[in-house]
Short mmCIF file of C-alpha atoms in Angstrom, two decimals:
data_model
loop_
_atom_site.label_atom_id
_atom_site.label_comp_id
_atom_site.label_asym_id
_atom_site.label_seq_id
_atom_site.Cartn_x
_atom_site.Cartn_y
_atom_site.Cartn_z
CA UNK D 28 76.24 -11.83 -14.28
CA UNK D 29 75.09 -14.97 -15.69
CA UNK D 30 77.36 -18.12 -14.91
CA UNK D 31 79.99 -18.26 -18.05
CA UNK D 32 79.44 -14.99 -19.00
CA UNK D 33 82.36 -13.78 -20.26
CA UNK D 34 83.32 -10.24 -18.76
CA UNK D 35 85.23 -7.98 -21.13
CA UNK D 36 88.34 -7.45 -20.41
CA UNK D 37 91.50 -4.61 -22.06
CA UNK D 38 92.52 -7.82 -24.02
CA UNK D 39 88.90 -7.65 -25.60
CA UNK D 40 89.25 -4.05 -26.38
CA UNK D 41 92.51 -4.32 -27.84
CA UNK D 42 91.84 -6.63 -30.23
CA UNK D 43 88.90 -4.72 -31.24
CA UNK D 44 90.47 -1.82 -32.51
CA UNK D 45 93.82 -3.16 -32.99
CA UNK D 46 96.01 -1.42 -30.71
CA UNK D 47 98.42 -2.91 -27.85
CA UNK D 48 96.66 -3.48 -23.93
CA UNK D 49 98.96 -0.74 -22.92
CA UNK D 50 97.41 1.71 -25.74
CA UNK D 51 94.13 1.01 -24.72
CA UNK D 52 94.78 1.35 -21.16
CA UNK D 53 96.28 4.97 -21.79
CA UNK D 54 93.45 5.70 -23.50
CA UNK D 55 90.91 4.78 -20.98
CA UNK D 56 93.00 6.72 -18.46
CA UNK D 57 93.02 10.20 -21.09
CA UNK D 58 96.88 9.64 -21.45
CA UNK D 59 99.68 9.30 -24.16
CA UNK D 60 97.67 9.27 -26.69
CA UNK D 61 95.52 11.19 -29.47
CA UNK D 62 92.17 12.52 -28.64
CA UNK D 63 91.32 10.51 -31.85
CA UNK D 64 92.83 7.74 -30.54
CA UNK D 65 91.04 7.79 -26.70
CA UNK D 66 86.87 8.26 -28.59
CA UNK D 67 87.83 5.04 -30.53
CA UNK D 68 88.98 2.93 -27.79
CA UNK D 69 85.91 4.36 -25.33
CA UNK D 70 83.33 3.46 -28.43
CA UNK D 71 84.76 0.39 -28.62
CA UNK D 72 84.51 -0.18 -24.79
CA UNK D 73 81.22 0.63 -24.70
CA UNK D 74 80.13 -1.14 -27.80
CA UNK D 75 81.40 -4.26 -25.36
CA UNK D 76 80.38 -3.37 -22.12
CA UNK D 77 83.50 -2.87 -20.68
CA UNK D 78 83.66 -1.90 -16.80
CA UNK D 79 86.91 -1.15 -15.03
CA UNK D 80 87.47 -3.56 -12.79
CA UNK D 81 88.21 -1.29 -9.16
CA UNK D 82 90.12 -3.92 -7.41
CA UNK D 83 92.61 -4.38 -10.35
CA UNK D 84 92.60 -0.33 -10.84
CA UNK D 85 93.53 0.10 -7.33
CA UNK D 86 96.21 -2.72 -7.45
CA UNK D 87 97.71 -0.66 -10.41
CA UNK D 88 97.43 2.73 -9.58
CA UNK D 89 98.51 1.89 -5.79
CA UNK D 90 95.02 3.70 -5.11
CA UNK D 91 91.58 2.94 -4.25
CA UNK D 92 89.76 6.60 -4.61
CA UNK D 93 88.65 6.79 -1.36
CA UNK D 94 88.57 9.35 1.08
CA UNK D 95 87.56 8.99 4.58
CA UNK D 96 85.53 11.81 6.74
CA UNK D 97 86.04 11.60 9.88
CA UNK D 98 83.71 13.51 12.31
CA UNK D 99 84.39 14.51 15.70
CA UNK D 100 80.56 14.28 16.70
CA UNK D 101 77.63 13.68 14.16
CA UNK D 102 75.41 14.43 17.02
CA UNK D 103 76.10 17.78 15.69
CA UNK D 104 73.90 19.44 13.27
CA UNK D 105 76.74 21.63 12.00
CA UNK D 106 79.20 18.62 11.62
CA UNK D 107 76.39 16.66 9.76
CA UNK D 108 75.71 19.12 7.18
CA UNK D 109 79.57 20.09 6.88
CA UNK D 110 80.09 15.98 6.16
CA UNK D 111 77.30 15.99 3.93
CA UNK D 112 78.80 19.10 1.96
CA UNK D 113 81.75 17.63 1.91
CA UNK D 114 80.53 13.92 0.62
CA UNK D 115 79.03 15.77 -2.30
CA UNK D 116 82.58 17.76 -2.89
CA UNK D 117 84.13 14.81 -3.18
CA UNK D 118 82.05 12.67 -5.65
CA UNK D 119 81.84 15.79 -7.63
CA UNK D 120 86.39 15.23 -7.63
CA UNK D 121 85.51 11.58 -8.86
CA UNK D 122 86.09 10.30 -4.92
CA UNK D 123 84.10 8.00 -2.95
CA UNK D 124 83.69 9.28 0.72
CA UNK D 125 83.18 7.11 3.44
CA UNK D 126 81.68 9.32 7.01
CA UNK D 127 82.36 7.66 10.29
CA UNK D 128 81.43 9.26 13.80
CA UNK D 129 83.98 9.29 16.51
CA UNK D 130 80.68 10.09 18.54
CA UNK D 131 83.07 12.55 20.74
CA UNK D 132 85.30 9.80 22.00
CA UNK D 133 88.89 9.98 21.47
CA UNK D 134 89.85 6.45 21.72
CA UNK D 135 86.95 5.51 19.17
CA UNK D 136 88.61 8.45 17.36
CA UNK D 137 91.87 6.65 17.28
CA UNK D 138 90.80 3.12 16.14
CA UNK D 139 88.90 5.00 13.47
CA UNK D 140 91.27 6.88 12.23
CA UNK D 141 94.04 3.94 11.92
CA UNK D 142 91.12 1.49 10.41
CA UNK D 143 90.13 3.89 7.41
CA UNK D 144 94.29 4.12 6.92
CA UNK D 145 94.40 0.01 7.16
CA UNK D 146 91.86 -0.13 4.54
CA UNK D 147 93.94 2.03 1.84
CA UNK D 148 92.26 5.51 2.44
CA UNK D 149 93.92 7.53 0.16
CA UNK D 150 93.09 10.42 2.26
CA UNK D 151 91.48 11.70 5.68
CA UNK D 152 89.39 14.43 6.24
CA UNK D 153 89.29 14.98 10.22
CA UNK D 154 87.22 16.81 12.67
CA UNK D 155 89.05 16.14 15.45
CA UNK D 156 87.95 15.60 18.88
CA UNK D 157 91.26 15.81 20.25
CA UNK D 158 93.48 17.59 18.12
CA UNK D 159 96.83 17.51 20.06
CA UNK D 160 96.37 13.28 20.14
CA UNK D 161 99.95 11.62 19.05
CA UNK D 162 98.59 9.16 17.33
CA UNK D 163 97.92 12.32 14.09
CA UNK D 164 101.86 12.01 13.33
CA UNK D 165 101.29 8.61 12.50
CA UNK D 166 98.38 9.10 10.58
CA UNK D 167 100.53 11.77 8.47
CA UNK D 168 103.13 9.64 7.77
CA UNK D 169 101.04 6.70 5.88
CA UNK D 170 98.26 9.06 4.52
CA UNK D 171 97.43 12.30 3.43
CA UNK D 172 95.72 13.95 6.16
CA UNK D 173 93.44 17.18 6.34
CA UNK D 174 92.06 18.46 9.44
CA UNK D 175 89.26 21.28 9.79
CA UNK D 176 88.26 22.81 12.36
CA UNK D 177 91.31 22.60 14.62
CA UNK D 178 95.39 22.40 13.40
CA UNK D 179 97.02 19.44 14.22
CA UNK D 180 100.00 20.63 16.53
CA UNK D 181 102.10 17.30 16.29
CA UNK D 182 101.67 15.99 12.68
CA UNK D 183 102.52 17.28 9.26
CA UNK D 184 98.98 18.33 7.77
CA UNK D 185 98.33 18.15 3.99
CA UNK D 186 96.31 21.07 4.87
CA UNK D 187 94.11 23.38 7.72
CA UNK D 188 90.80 24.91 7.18
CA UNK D 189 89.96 26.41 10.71
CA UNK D 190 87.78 29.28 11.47
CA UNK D 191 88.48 32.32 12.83
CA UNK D 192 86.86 31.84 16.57
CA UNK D 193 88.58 34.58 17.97
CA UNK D 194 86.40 36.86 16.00
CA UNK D 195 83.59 34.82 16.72
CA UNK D 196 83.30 34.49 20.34
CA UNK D 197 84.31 37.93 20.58
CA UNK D 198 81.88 39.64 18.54
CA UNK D 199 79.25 37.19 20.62
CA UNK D 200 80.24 38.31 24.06
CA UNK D 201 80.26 42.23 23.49
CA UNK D 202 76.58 41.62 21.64
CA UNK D 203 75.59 40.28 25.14
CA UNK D 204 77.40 42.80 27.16
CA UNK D 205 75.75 45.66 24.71
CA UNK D 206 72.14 44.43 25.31
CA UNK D 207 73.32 44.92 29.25
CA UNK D 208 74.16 41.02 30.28
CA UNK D 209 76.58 40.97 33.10
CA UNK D 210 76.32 37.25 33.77
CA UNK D 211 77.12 35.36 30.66
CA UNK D 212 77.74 31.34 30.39
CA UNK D 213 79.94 30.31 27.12
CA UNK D 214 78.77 26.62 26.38
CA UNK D 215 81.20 24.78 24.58
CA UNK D 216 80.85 21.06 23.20
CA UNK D 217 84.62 20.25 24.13
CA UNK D 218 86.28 21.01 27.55
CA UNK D 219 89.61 20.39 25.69
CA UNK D 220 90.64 24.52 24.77
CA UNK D 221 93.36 24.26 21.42
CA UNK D 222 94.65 26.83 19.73
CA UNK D 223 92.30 27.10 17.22
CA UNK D 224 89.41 27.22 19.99
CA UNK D 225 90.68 28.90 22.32
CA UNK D 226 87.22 29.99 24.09
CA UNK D 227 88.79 30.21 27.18
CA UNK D 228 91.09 32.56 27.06
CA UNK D 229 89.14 34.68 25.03
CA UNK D 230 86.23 34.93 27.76
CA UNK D 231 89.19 35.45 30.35
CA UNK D 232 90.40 38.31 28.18
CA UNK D 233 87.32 40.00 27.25
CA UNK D 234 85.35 39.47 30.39
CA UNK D 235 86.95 42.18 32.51
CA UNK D 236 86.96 44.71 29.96
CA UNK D 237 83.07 44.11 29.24
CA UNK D 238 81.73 43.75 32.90
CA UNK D 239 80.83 40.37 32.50
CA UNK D 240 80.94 37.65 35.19
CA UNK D 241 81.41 35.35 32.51
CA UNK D 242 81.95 31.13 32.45
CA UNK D 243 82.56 28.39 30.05
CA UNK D 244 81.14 25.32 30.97
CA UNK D 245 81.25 21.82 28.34
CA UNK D 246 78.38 20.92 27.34
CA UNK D 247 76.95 17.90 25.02
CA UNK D 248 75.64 18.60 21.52
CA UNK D 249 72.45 16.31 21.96
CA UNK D 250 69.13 17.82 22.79
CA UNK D 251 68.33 16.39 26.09
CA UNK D 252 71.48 16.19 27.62
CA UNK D 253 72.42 19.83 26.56
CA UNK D 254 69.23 21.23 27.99
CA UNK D 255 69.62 19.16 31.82
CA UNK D 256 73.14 20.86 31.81
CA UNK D 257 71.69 24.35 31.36
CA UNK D 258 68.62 23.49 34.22
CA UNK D 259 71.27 23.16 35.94
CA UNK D 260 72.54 26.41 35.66
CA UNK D 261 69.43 28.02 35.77
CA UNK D 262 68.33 26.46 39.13
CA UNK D 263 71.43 27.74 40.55
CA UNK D 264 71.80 30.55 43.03
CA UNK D 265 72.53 33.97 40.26
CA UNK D 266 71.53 32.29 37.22
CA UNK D 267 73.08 33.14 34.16
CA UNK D 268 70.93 35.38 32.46
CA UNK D 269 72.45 34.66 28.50
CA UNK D 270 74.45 32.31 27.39
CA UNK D 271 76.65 32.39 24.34
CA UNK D 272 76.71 28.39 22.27
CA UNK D 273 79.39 27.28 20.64
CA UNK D 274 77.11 24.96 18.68
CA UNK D 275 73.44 25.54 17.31
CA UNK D 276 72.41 21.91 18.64
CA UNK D 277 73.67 23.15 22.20
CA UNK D 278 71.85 26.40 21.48
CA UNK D 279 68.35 24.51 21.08
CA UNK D 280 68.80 22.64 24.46
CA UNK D 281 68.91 26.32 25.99
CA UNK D 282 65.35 26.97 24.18
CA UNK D 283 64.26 23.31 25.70
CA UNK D 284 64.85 24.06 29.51
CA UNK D 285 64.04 27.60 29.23
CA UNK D 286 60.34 26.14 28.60
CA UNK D 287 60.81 23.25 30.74
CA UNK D 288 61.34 25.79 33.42
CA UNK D 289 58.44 28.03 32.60
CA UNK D 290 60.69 30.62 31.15
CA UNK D 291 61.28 32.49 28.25
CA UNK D 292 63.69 33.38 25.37
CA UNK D 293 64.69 36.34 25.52
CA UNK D 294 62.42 38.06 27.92
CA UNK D 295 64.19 36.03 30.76
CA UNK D 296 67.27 34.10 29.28
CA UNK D 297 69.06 35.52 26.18
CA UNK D 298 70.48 32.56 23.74
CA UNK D 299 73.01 32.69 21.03
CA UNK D 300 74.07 29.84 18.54
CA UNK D 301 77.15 29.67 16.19
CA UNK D 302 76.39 27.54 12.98
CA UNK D 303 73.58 29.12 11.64
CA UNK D 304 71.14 25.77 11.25
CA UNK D 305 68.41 26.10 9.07
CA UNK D 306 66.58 24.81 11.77
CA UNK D 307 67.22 28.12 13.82
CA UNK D 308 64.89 29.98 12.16
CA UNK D 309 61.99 27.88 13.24
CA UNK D 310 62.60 28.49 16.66
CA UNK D 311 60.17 31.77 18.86
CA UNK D 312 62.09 33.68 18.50
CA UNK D 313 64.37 32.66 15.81
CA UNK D 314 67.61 31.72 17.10
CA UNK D 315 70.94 34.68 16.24
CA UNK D 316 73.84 32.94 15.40
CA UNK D 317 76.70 33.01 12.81
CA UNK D 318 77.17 32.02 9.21
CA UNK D 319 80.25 30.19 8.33
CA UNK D 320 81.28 30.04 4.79
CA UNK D 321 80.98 26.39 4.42
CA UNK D 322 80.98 26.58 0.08
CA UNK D 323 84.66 27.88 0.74
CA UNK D 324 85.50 25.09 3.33
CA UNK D 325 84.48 22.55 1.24
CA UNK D 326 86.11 24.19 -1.62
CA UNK D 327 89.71 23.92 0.21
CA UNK D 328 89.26 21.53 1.43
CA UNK D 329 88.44 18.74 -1.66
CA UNK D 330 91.28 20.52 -3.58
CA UNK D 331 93.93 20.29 -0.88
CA UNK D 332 93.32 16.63 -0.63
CA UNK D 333 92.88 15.72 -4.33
CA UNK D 334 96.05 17.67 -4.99
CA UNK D 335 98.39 16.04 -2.31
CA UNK D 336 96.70 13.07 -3.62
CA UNK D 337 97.33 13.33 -7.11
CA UNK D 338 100.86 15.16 -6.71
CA UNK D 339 102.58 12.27 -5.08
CA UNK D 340 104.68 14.91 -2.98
CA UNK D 341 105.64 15.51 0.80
CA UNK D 342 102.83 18.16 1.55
CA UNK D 343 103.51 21.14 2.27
CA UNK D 344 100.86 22.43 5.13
CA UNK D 345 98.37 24.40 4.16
CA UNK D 346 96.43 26.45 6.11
CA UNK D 347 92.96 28.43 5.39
CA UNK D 348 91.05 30.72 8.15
CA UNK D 349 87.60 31.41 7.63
CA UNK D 350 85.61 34.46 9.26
CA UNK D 351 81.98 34.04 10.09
CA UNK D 352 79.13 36.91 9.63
CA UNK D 353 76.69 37.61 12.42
CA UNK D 354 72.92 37.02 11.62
CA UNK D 355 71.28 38.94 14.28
CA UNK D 356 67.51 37.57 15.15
CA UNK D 357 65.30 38.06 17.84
CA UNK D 358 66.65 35.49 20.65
CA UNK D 359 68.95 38.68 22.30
CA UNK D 360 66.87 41.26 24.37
CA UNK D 361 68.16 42.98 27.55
CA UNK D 362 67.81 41.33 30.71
CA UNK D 363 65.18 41.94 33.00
CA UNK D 364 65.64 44.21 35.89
#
């Protein structure tokens, strides 16, 4: 702006069309006042070139408009496009998401969360790295909070979107066991089991039943690191011969030191993913997996928040469990003899 330009102001606008600052600031806002009333005061401020100022708007309404995303791990491919989705829900509300990355550290977790809350987030959308933290209460108390992905045990969620993992790894393990695996490793980014992920328990209660000699073992999201954990594993004396990811980025270190090692998917090793990454299908063979409905996550998840926003109420918890649908490819075979 050039120096003494004068910026219009509701003042300006008022004494354009003759009405009180308070008139034309209902108007603006779509409130109190005719239709009729609201086109003639917008003509008017854009005749002038009237822009809301954002500061003074926030000192008003007591709100800035901003919602924070908070991911457990952008290393992920699944959490990336889920915080993408979700930045496009949001400016689609009329919110302005900020992302930060936790990069799978609690305590950077922590001093995220409380520094998107010190800067007047008027919500935050967590993926929590670790859900059962104490600090979440807090969190809850001075902002409305969402989590997806995992419940918050200790603090009073605006809302829940989770997914239904028990039907998940389920389905995954007796897909292995059918194609005749009897030594199965479930790779999971998190060695931190929660009620809402409770891999576990579901390989210790499923295993028996199916035959399987079956594992979890924790295991990093990021290409290189994910494949020297499953060497690893494959060096070792009875190998694993399929292994079940709880993560599509964890799936494609499998394919890495499978070829690394001079073997091959699934003649010799047997891989499935979880998120369904477009960039699954480009693997030999192309990578089976599981499609989560993220168009209805997003969907609950922007209209949870914008309502306990808006409503000015205590929330009341919310919760919303979404199912995932197989999408068998060619990275299952049985194992060889």
């Amino acid at each position: 702006m050039a120096q003494g330009r004068h910026r219009p102001t509701l003042r300006d606008i008022a004494d354009e069309t003759g009405l009180s600052t308070a008139a034309v600031s209902y108007a603006l806002r779509g409130l109190q006042v005719t239709e009729e009333t609201q086109a003639r005061v917008r003509e008017a401020a854009k005749r002038l070139g009237y822009e809301a100022d954002p500061i003074a708007r926030a000192l008003a309404s007591g709100r800035t408009e901003t919602i924070g995303v908070l991911c457990g791990s952008l290393a992920d491919g699944w959490q990336q496009q889920v915080a993408a989705a979700l930045g496009r829900g949001l400016l689609g509300a009329g919110r302005n998401p900020v992302t930060v990355d936790a990069g799978n550290d609690p305590e950077r977790e922590i001093t995220l969360a409380k520094r998107m809350v010190d800067q007047r987030a008027d919500a935050l959308i967590v993926l929590p790295v670790d859900p059962n933290a104490p600090h979440w209460a807090e969190i809850a108390d001075r902002t409305v909070l969402v989590a997806v992905g995992d419940g918050l045990p200790g603090a009073p969620a605006a809302a829940e979107v989770v997914f239904d993992n028990d039907t998940g790894v389920s389905h995954g393990l007796r897909m292995l066991a059918a194609a005749g695996h009897t030594r199965v490793t479930l790779l999971t980014p998190t060695d931190r089991a929660t009620p809402d992920r409770p891999a576990e328990q579901i390989v210790q209660r499923l295993a028996p039943e199916l035959g399987l000699a079956a594992v979890v073992r924790s295991c990093p999201h990021d290409l290189d690191r994910a494949a020297a954990v499953v060497r690893e594993l494959l060096e070792a004396p009875a190998p694993p011969t399929a292994f079940l990811c709880l993560a599509d980025s964890i799936a494609f270190g499998v394919y890495l030191a499978v070829r690394e090692l001079g073997l091959s998917v699934p003649q010799d090793v047997s891989v499935v993913g979880y998120d369904n990454l477009p960039a699954g299908r480009l693997l030999t063979p192309p990578l089976s997996s599981y499609r989560w409905p993220i168009d209805a996550l997003v969907a609950a998840v922007v209209e949870h928040a914008v309502e306990a926003i808006d409503s000015k109420k205590p929330p009341v918890a919310r919760r919303t469990v979404l199912t995932p649908e197989p999408m068998p490819r060619g990275s299952v075979a049985p194992p060889r003899a």
